[in-house]
PDB file of C-alpha atoms and ligand atoms in Angstrom:
ATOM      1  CA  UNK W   1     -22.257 -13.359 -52.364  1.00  0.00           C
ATOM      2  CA  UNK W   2     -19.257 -12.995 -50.211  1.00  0.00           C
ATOM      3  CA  UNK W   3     -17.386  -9.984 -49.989  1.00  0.00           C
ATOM      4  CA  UNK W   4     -14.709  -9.662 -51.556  1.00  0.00           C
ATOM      5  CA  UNK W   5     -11.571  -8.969 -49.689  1.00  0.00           C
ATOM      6  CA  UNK W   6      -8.579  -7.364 -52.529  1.00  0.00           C
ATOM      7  CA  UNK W   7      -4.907  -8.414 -51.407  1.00  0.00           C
ATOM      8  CA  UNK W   8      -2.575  -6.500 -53.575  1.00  0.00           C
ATOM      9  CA  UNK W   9       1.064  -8.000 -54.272  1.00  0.00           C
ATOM     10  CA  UNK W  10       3.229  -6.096 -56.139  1.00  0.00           C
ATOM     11  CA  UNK W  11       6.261  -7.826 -58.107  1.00  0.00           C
ATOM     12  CA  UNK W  12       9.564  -5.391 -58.090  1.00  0.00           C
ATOM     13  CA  UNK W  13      11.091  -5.360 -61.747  1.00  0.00           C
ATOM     14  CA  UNK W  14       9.740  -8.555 -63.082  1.00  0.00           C
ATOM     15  CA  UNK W  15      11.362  -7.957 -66.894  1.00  0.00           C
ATOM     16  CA  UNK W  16      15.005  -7.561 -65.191  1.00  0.00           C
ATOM     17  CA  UNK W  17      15.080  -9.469 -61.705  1.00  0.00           C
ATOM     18  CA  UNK W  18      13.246 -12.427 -61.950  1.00  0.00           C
ATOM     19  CA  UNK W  19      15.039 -15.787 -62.416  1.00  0.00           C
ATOM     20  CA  UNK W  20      15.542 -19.406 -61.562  1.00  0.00           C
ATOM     21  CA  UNK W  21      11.798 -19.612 -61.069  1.00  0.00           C
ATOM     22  CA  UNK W  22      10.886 -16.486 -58.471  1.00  0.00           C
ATOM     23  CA  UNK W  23       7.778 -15.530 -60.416  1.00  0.00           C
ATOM     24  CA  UNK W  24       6.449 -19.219 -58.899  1.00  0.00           C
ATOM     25  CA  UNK W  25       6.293 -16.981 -55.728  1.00  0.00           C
ATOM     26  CA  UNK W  26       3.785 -14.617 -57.023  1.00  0.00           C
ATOM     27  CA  UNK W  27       1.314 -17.643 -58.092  1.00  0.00           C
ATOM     28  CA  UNK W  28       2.117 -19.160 -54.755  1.00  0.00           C
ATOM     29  CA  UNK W  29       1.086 -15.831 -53.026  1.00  0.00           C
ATOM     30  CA  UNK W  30      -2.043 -15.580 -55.620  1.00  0.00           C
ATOM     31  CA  UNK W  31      -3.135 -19.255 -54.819  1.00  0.00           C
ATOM     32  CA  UNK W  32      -2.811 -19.109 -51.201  1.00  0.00           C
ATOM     33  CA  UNK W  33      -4.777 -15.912 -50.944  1.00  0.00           C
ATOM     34  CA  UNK W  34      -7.821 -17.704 -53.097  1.00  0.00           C
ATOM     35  CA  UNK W  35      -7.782 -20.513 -50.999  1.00  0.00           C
ATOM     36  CA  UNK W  36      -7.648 -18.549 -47.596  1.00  0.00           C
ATOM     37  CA  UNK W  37     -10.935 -16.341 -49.017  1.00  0.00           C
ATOM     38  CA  UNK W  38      -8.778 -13.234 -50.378  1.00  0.00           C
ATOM     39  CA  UNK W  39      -8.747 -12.042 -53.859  1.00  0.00           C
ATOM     40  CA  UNK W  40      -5.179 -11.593 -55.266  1.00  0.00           C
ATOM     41  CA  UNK W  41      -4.414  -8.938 -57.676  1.00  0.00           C
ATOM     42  CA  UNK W  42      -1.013  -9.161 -58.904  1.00  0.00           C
ATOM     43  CA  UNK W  43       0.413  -5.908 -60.223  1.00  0.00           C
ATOM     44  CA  UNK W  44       3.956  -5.877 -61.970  1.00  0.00           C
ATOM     45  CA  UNK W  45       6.155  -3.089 -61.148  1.00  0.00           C
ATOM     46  CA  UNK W  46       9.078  -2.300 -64.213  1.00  0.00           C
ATOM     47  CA  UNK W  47      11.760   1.390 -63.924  1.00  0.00           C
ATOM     48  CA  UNK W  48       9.086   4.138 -64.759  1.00  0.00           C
ATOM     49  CA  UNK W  49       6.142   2.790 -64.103  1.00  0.00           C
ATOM     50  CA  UNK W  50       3.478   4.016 -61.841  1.00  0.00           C
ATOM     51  CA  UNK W  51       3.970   2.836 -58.161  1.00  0.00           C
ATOM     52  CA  UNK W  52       0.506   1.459 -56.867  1.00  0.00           C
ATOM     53  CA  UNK W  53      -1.811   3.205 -54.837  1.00  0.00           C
ATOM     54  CA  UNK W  54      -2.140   0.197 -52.996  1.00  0.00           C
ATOM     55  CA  UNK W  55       0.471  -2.702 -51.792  1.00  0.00           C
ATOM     56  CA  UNK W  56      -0.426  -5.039 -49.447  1.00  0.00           C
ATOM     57  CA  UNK W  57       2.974  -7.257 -50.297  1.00  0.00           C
ATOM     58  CA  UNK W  58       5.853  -6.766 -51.804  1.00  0.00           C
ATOM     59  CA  UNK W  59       7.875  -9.452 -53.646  1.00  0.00           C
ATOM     60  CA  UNK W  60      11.272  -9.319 -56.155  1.00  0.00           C
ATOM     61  CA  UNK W  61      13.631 -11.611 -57.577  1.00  0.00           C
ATOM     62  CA  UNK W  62      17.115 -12.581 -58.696  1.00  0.00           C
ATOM     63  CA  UNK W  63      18.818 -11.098 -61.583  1.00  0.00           C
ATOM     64  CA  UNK W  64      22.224 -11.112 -63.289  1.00  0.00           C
ATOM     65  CA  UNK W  65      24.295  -8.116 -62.350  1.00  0.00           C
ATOM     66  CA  UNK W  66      23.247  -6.905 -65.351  1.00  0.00           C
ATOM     67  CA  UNK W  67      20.069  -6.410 -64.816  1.00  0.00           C
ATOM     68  CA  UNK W  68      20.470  -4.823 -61.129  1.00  0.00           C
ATOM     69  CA  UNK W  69      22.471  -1.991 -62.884  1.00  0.00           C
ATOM     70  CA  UNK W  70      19.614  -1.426 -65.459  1.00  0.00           C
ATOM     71  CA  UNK W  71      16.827  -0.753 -62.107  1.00  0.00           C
ATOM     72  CA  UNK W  72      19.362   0.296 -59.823  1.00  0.00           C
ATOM     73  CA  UNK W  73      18.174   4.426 -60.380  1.00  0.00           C
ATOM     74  CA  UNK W  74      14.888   3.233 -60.405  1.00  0.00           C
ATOM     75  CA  UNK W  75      15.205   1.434 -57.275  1.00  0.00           C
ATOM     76  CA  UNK W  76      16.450   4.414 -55.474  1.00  0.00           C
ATOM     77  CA  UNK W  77      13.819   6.860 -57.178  1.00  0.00           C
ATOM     78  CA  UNK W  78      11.334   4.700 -55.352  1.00  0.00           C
ATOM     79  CA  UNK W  79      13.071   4.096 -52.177  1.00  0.00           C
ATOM     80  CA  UNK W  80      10.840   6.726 -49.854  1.00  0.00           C
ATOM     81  CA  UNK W  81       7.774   4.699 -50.767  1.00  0.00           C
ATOM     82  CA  UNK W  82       9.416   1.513 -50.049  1.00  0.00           C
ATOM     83  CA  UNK W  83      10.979   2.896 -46.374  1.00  0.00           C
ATOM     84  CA  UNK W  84       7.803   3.902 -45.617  1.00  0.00           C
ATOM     85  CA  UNK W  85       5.939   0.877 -46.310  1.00  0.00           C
ATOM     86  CA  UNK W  86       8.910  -1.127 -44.672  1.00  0.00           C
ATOM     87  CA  UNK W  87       7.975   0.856 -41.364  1.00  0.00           C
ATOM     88  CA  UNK W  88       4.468   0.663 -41.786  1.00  0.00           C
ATOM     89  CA  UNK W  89       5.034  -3.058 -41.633  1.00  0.00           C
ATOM     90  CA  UNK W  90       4.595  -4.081 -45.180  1.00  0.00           C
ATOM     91  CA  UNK W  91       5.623  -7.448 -45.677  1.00  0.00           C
ATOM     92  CA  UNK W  92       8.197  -8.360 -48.478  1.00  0.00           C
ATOM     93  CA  UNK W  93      10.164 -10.757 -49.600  1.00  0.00           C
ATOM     94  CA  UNK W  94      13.695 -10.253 -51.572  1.00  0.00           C
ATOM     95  CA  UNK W  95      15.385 -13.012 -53.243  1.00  0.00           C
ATOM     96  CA  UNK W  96      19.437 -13.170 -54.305  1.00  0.00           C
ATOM     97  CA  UNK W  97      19.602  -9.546 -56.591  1.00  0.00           C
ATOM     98  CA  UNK W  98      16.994  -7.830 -55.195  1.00  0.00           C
ATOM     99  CA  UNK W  99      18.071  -8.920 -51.641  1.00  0.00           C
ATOM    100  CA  UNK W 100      21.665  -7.526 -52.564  1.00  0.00           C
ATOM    101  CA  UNK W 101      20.031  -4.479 -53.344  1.00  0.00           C
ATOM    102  CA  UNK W 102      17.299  -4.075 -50.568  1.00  0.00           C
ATOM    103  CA  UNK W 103      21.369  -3.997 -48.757  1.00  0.00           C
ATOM    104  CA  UNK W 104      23.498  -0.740 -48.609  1.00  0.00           C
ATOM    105  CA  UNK W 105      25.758  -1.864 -51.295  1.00  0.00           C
ATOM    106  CA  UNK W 106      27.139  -4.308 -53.907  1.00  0.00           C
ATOM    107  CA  UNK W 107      30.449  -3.961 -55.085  1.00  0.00           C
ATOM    108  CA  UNK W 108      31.001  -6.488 -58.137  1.00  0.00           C
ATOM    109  CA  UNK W 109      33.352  -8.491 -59.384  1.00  0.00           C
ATOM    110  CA  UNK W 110      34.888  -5.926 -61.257  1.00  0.00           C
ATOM    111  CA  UNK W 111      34.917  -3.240 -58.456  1.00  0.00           C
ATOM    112  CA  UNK W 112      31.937  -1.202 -59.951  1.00  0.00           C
ATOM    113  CA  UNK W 113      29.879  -0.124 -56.384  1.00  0.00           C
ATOM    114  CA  UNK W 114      26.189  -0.572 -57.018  1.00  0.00           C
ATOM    115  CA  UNK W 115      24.620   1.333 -54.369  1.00  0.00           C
ATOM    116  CA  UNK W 116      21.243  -0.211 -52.672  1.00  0.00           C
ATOM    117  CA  UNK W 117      18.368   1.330 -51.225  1.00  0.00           C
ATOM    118  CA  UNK W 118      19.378   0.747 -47.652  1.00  0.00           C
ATOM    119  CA  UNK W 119      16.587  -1.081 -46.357  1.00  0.00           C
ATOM    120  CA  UNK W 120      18.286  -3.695 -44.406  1.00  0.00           C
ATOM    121  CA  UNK W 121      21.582  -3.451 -42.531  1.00  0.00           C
ATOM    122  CA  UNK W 122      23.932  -5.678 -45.556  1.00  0.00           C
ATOM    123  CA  UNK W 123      26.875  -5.267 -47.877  1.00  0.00           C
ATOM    124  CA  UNK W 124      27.399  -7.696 -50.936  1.00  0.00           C
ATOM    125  CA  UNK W 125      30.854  -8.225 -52.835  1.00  0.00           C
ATOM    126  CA  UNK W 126      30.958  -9.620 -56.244  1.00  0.00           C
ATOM    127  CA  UNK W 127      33.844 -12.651 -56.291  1.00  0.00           C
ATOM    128  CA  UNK W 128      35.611 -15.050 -58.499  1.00  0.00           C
ATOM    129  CA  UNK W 129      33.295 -17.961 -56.775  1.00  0.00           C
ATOM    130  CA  UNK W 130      29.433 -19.127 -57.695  1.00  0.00           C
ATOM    131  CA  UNK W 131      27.814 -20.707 -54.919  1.00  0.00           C
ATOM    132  CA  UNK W 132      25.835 -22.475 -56.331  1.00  0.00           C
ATOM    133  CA  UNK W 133      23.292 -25.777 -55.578  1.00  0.00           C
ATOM    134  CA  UNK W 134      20.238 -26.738 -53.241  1.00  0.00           C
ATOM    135  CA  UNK W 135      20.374 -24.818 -49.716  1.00  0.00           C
ATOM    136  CA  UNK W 136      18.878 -26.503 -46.867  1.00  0.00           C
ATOM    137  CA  UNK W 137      18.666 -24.030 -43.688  1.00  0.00           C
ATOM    138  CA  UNK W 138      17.377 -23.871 -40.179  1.00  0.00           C
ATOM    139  CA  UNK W 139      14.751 -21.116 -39.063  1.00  0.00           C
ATOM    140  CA  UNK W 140      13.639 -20.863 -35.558  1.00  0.00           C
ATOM    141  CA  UNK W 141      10.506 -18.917 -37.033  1.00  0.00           C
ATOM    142  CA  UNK W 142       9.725 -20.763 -40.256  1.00  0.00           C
ATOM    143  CA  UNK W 143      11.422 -24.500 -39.786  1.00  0.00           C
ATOM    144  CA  UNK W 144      13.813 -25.873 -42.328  1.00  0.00           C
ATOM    145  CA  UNK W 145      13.824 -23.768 -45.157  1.00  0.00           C
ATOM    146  CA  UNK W 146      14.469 -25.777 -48.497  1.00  0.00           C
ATOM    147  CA  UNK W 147      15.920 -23.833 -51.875  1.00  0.00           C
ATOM    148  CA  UNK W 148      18.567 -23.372 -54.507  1.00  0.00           C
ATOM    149  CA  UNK W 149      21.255 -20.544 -54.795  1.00  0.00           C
ATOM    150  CA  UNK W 150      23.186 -19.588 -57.584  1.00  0.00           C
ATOM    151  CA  UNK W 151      25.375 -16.437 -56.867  1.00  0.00           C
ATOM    152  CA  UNK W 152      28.707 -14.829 -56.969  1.00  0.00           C
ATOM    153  CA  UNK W 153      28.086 -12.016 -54.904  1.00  0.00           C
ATOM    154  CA  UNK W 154      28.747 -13.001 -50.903  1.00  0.00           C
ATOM    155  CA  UNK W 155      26.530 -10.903 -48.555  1.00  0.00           C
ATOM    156  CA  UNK W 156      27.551 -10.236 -44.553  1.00  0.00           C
ATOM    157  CA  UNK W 157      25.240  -8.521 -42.225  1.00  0.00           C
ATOM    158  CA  UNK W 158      25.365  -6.254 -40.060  1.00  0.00           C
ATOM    159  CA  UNK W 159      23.856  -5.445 -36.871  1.00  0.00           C
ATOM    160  CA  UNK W 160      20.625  -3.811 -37.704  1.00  0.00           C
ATOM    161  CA  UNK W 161      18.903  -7.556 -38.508  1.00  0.00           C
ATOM    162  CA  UNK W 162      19.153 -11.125 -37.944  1.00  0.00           C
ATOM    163  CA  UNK W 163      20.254 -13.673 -39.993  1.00  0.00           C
ATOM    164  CA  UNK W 164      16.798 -15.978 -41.979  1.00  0.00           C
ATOM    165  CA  UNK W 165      18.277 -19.270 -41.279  1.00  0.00           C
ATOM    166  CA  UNK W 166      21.283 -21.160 -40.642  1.00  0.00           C
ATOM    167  CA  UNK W 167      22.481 -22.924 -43.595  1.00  0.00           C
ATOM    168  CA  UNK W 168      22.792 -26.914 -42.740  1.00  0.00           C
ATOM    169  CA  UNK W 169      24.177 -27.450 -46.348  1.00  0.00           C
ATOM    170  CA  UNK W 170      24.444 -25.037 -48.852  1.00  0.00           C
ATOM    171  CA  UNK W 171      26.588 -22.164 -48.419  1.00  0.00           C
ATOM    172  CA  UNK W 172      23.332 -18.843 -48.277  1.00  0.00           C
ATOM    173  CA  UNK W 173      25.023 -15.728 -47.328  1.00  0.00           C
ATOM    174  CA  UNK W 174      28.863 -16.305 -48.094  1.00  0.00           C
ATOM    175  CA  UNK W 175      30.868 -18.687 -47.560  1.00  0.00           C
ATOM    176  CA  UNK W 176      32.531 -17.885 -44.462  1.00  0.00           C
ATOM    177  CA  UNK W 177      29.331 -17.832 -41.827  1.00  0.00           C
ATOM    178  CA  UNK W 178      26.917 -20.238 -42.649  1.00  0.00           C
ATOM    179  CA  UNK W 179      24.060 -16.996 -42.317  1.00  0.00           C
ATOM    180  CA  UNK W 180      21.067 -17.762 -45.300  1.00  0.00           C
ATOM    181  CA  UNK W 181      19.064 -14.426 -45.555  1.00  0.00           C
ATOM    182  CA  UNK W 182      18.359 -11.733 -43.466  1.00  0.00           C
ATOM    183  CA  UNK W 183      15.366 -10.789 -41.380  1.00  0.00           C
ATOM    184  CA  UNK W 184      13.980  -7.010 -40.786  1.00  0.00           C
ATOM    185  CA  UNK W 185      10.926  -5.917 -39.747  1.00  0.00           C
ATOM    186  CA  UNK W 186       8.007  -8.025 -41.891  1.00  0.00           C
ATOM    187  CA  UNK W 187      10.754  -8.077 -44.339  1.00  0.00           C
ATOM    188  CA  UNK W 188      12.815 -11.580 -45.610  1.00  0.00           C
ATOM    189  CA  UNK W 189      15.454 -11.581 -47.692  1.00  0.00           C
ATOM    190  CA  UNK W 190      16.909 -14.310 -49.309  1.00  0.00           C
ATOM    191  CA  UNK W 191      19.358 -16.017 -51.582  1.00  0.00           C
ATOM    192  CA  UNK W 192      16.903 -18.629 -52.234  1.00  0.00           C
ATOM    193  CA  UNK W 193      15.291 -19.036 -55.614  1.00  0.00           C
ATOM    194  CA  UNK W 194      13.491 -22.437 -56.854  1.00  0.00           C
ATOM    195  CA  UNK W 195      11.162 -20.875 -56.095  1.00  0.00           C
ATOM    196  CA  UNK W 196      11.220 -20.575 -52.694  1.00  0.00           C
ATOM    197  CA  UNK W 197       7.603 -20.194 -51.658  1.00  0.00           C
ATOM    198  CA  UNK W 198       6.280 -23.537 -53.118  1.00  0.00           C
ATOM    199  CA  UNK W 199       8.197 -25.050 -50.756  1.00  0.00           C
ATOM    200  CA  UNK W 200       8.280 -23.034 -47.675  1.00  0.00           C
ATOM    201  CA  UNK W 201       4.827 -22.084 -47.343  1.00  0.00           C
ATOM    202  CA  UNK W 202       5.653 -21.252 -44.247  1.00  0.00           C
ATOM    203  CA  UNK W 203       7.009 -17.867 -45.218  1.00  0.00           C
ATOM    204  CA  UNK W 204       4.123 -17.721 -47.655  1.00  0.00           C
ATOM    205  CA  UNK W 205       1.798 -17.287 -44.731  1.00  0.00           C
ATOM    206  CA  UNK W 206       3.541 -15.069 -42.757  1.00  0.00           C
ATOM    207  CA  UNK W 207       3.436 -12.757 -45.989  1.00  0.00           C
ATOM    208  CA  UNK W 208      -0.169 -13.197 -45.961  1.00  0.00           C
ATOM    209  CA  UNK W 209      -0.913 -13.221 -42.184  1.00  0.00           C
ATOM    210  CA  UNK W 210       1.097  -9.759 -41.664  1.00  0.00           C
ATOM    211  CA  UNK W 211      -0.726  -8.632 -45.193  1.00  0.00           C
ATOM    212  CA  UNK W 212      -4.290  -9.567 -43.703  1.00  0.00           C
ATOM    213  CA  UNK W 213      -3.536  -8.077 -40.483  1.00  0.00           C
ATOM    214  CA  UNK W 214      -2.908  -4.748 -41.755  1.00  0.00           C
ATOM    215  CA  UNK W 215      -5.504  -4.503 -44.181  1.00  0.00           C
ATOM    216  CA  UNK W 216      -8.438  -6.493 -42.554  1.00  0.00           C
ATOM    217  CA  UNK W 217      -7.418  -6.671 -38.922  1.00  0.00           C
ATOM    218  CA  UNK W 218      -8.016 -10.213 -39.543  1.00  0.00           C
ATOM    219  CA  UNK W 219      -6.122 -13.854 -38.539  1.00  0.00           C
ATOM    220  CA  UNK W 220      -5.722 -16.485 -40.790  1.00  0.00           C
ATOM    221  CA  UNK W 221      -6.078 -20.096 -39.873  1.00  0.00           C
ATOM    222  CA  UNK W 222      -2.754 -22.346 -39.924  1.00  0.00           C
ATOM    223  CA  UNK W 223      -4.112 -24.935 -41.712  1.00  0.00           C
ATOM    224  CA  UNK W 224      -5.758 -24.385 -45.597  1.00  0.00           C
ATOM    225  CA  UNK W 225      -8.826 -26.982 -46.155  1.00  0.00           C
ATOM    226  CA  UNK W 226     -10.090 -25.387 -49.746  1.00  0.00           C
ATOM    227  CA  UNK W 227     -13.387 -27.073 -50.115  1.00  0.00           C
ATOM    228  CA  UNK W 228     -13.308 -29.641 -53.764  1.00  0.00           C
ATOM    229  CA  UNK W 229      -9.767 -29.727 -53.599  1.00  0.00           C
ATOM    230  CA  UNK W 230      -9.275 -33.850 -54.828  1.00  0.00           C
ATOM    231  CA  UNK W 231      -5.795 -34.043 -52.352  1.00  0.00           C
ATOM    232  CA  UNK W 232      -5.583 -31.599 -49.315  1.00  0.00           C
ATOM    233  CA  UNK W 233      -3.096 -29.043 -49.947  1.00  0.00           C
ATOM    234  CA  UNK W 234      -0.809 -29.304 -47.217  1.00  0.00           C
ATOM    235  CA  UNK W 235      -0.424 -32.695 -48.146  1.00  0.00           C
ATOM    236  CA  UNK W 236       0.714 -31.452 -51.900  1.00  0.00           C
ATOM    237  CA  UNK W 237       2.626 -28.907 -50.099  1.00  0.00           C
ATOM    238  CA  UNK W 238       4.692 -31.438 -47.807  1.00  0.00           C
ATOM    239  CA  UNK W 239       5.284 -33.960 -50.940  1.00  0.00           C
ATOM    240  CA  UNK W 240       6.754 -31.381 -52.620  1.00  0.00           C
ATOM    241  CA  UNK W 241       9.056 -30.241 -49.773  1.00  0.00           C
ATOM    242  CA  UNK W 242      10.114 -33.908 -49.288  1.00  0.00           C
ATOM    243  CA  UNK W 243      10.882 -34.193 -53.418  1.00  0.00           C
ATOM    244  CA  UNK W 244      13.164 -30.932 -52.793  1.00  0.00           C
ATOM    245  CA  UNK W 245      15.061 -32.395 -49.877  1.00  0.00           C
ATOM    246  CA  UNK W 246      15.740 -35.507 -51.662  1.00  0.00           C
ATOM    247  CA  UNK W 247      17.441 -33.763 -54.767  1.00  0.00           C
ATOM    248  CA  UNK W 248      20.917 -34.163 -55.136  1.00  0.00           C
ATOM    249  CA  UNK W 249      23.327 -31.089 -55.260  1.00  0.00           C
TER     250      UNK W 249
HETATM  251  N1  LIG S 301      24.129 -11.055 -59.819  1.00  0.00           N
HETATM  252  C1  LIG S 301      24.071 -11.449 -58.482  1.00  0.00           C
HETATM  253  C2  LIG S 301      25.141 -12.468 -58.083  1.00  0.00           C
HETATM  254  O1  LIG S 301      25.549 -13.318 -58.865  1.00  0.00           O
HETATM  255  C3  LIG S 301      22.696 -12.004 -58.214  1.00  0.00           C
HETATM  256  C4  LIG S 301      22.481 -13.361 -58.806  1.00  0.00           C
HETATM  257  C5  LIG S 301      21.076 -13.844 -58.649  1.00  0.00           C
HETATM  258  O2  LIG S 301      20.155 -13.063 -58.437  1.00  0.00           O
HETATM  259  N2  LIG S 301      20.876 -15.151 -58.815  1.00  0.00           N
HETATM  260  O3  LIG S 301      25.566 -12.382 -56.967  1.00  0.00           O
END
């Protein structure tokens, strides 16, 4: 039997920040792992509990405001770990509230300041507006990046990273620079929910590459051909990205 090669993705505050679909990035992480020969474990992580020993990848969601107040001190109790796995080059991927809060700050609508754990180089203010609809943005490293945003808080980076994308329709950041996302290290964030990883598998895979990489010093193939499968993947994959681009806003 074949080795087998454990890939552990951990899930930040499932029970609070997880909406609009983001836990589809989890079983889009899980099922591209299988089919590249890895074996996914999925651990949750919720304020209090244990942090893993191990972490290869490092996912979180969206969440009403809400919610981000009820993991902020939790978020900042484990902020150390995260900064260190952040240097160590840990990939992750934040989406809308946990993106706010991977930021130094989010003041909200009604001027309470919600301070982040300072991972990347962004401030987020709460406003009277929801942008809100399907997001289609231009990466030079992943391609067009399809999704949906749904958010009143307006994000503006600063110098420390680069913008994900630029938005071609859709508003992403705010609604002043046509930014989506931000870009640090192996991290993305993102504004994008739908969930975003079913249809930009391209950011799946650089989760997984940088994952494999520092865990197995290994490479992965561009391409997935999982033996028995009845309809290649990619071929699901791009049908599904066309369906997305065709939906109205
Ligand atoms: N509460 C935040 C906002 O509206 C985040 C929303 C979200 O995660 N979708 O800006």
């Amino acid at each position: 039997m074949a080795e087998s090669k454990p890939i552990h993705v951990l899930q930040l505050y499932p029970r609070d920040m997880n909406i609009y679909g983001d836990f589809g990035n989890a079983l889009v992480l899980q099922r591209r792992l299988q089919w590249r020969g890895y074996e996914p474990i999925l651990h949750s992580y919720d304020p209090e509990d244990e942090f893993p020993e191990q972490v290869d990848i490092i996912i979180g969601g969206g969440g009403q405001d809400s919610g981000q107040d009820k993991i902020q001190q939790d978020l900042l109790r484990i902020g150390d770990k995260l900064h260190a796995l952040a240097e160590d080059g840990t990939p992750m991927l934040m989406i809308c509230g946990l993106y706010q809060l991977f930021g130094h700050s989010f003041r909200t609508r009604e001027g309470r300041e919600i301070k982040g754990v300072g991972l990347l180089d962004l401030r987020t203010e709460g406003t009277d507006t929801r942008l809100i609809g399907n997001v289609v943005a231009e990466s030079k490293e992943f391609g067009e990046i399809l999704g949906y945003e749904n958010h009143s808080g307006q994000t503006y980076l600063g110098p420390e990273v680069q913008p994900l994308a630029r938005v071609t329709k859709g508003e992403g950041n705010n609604a002043r620079d046509s930014h989506e996302g931000a870009r640090w290290k192996n991290i993305v964030g993102s504004y994008l929910h739908g969930s975003l990883l079913p249809k930009n598998p391209a950011i799946a895979d650089f989760l997984i590459a940088q994952a494999v990489q520092n865990r197995y010093a290994e490479t992965i193939q561009p391409q997935i051909d999982a033996a028995g499968s009845a309809q290649p993947i990619e071929e699901l994959t791009r049908k599904a990205r066309t369906t997305a681009t065709r939906r109205p806003r």
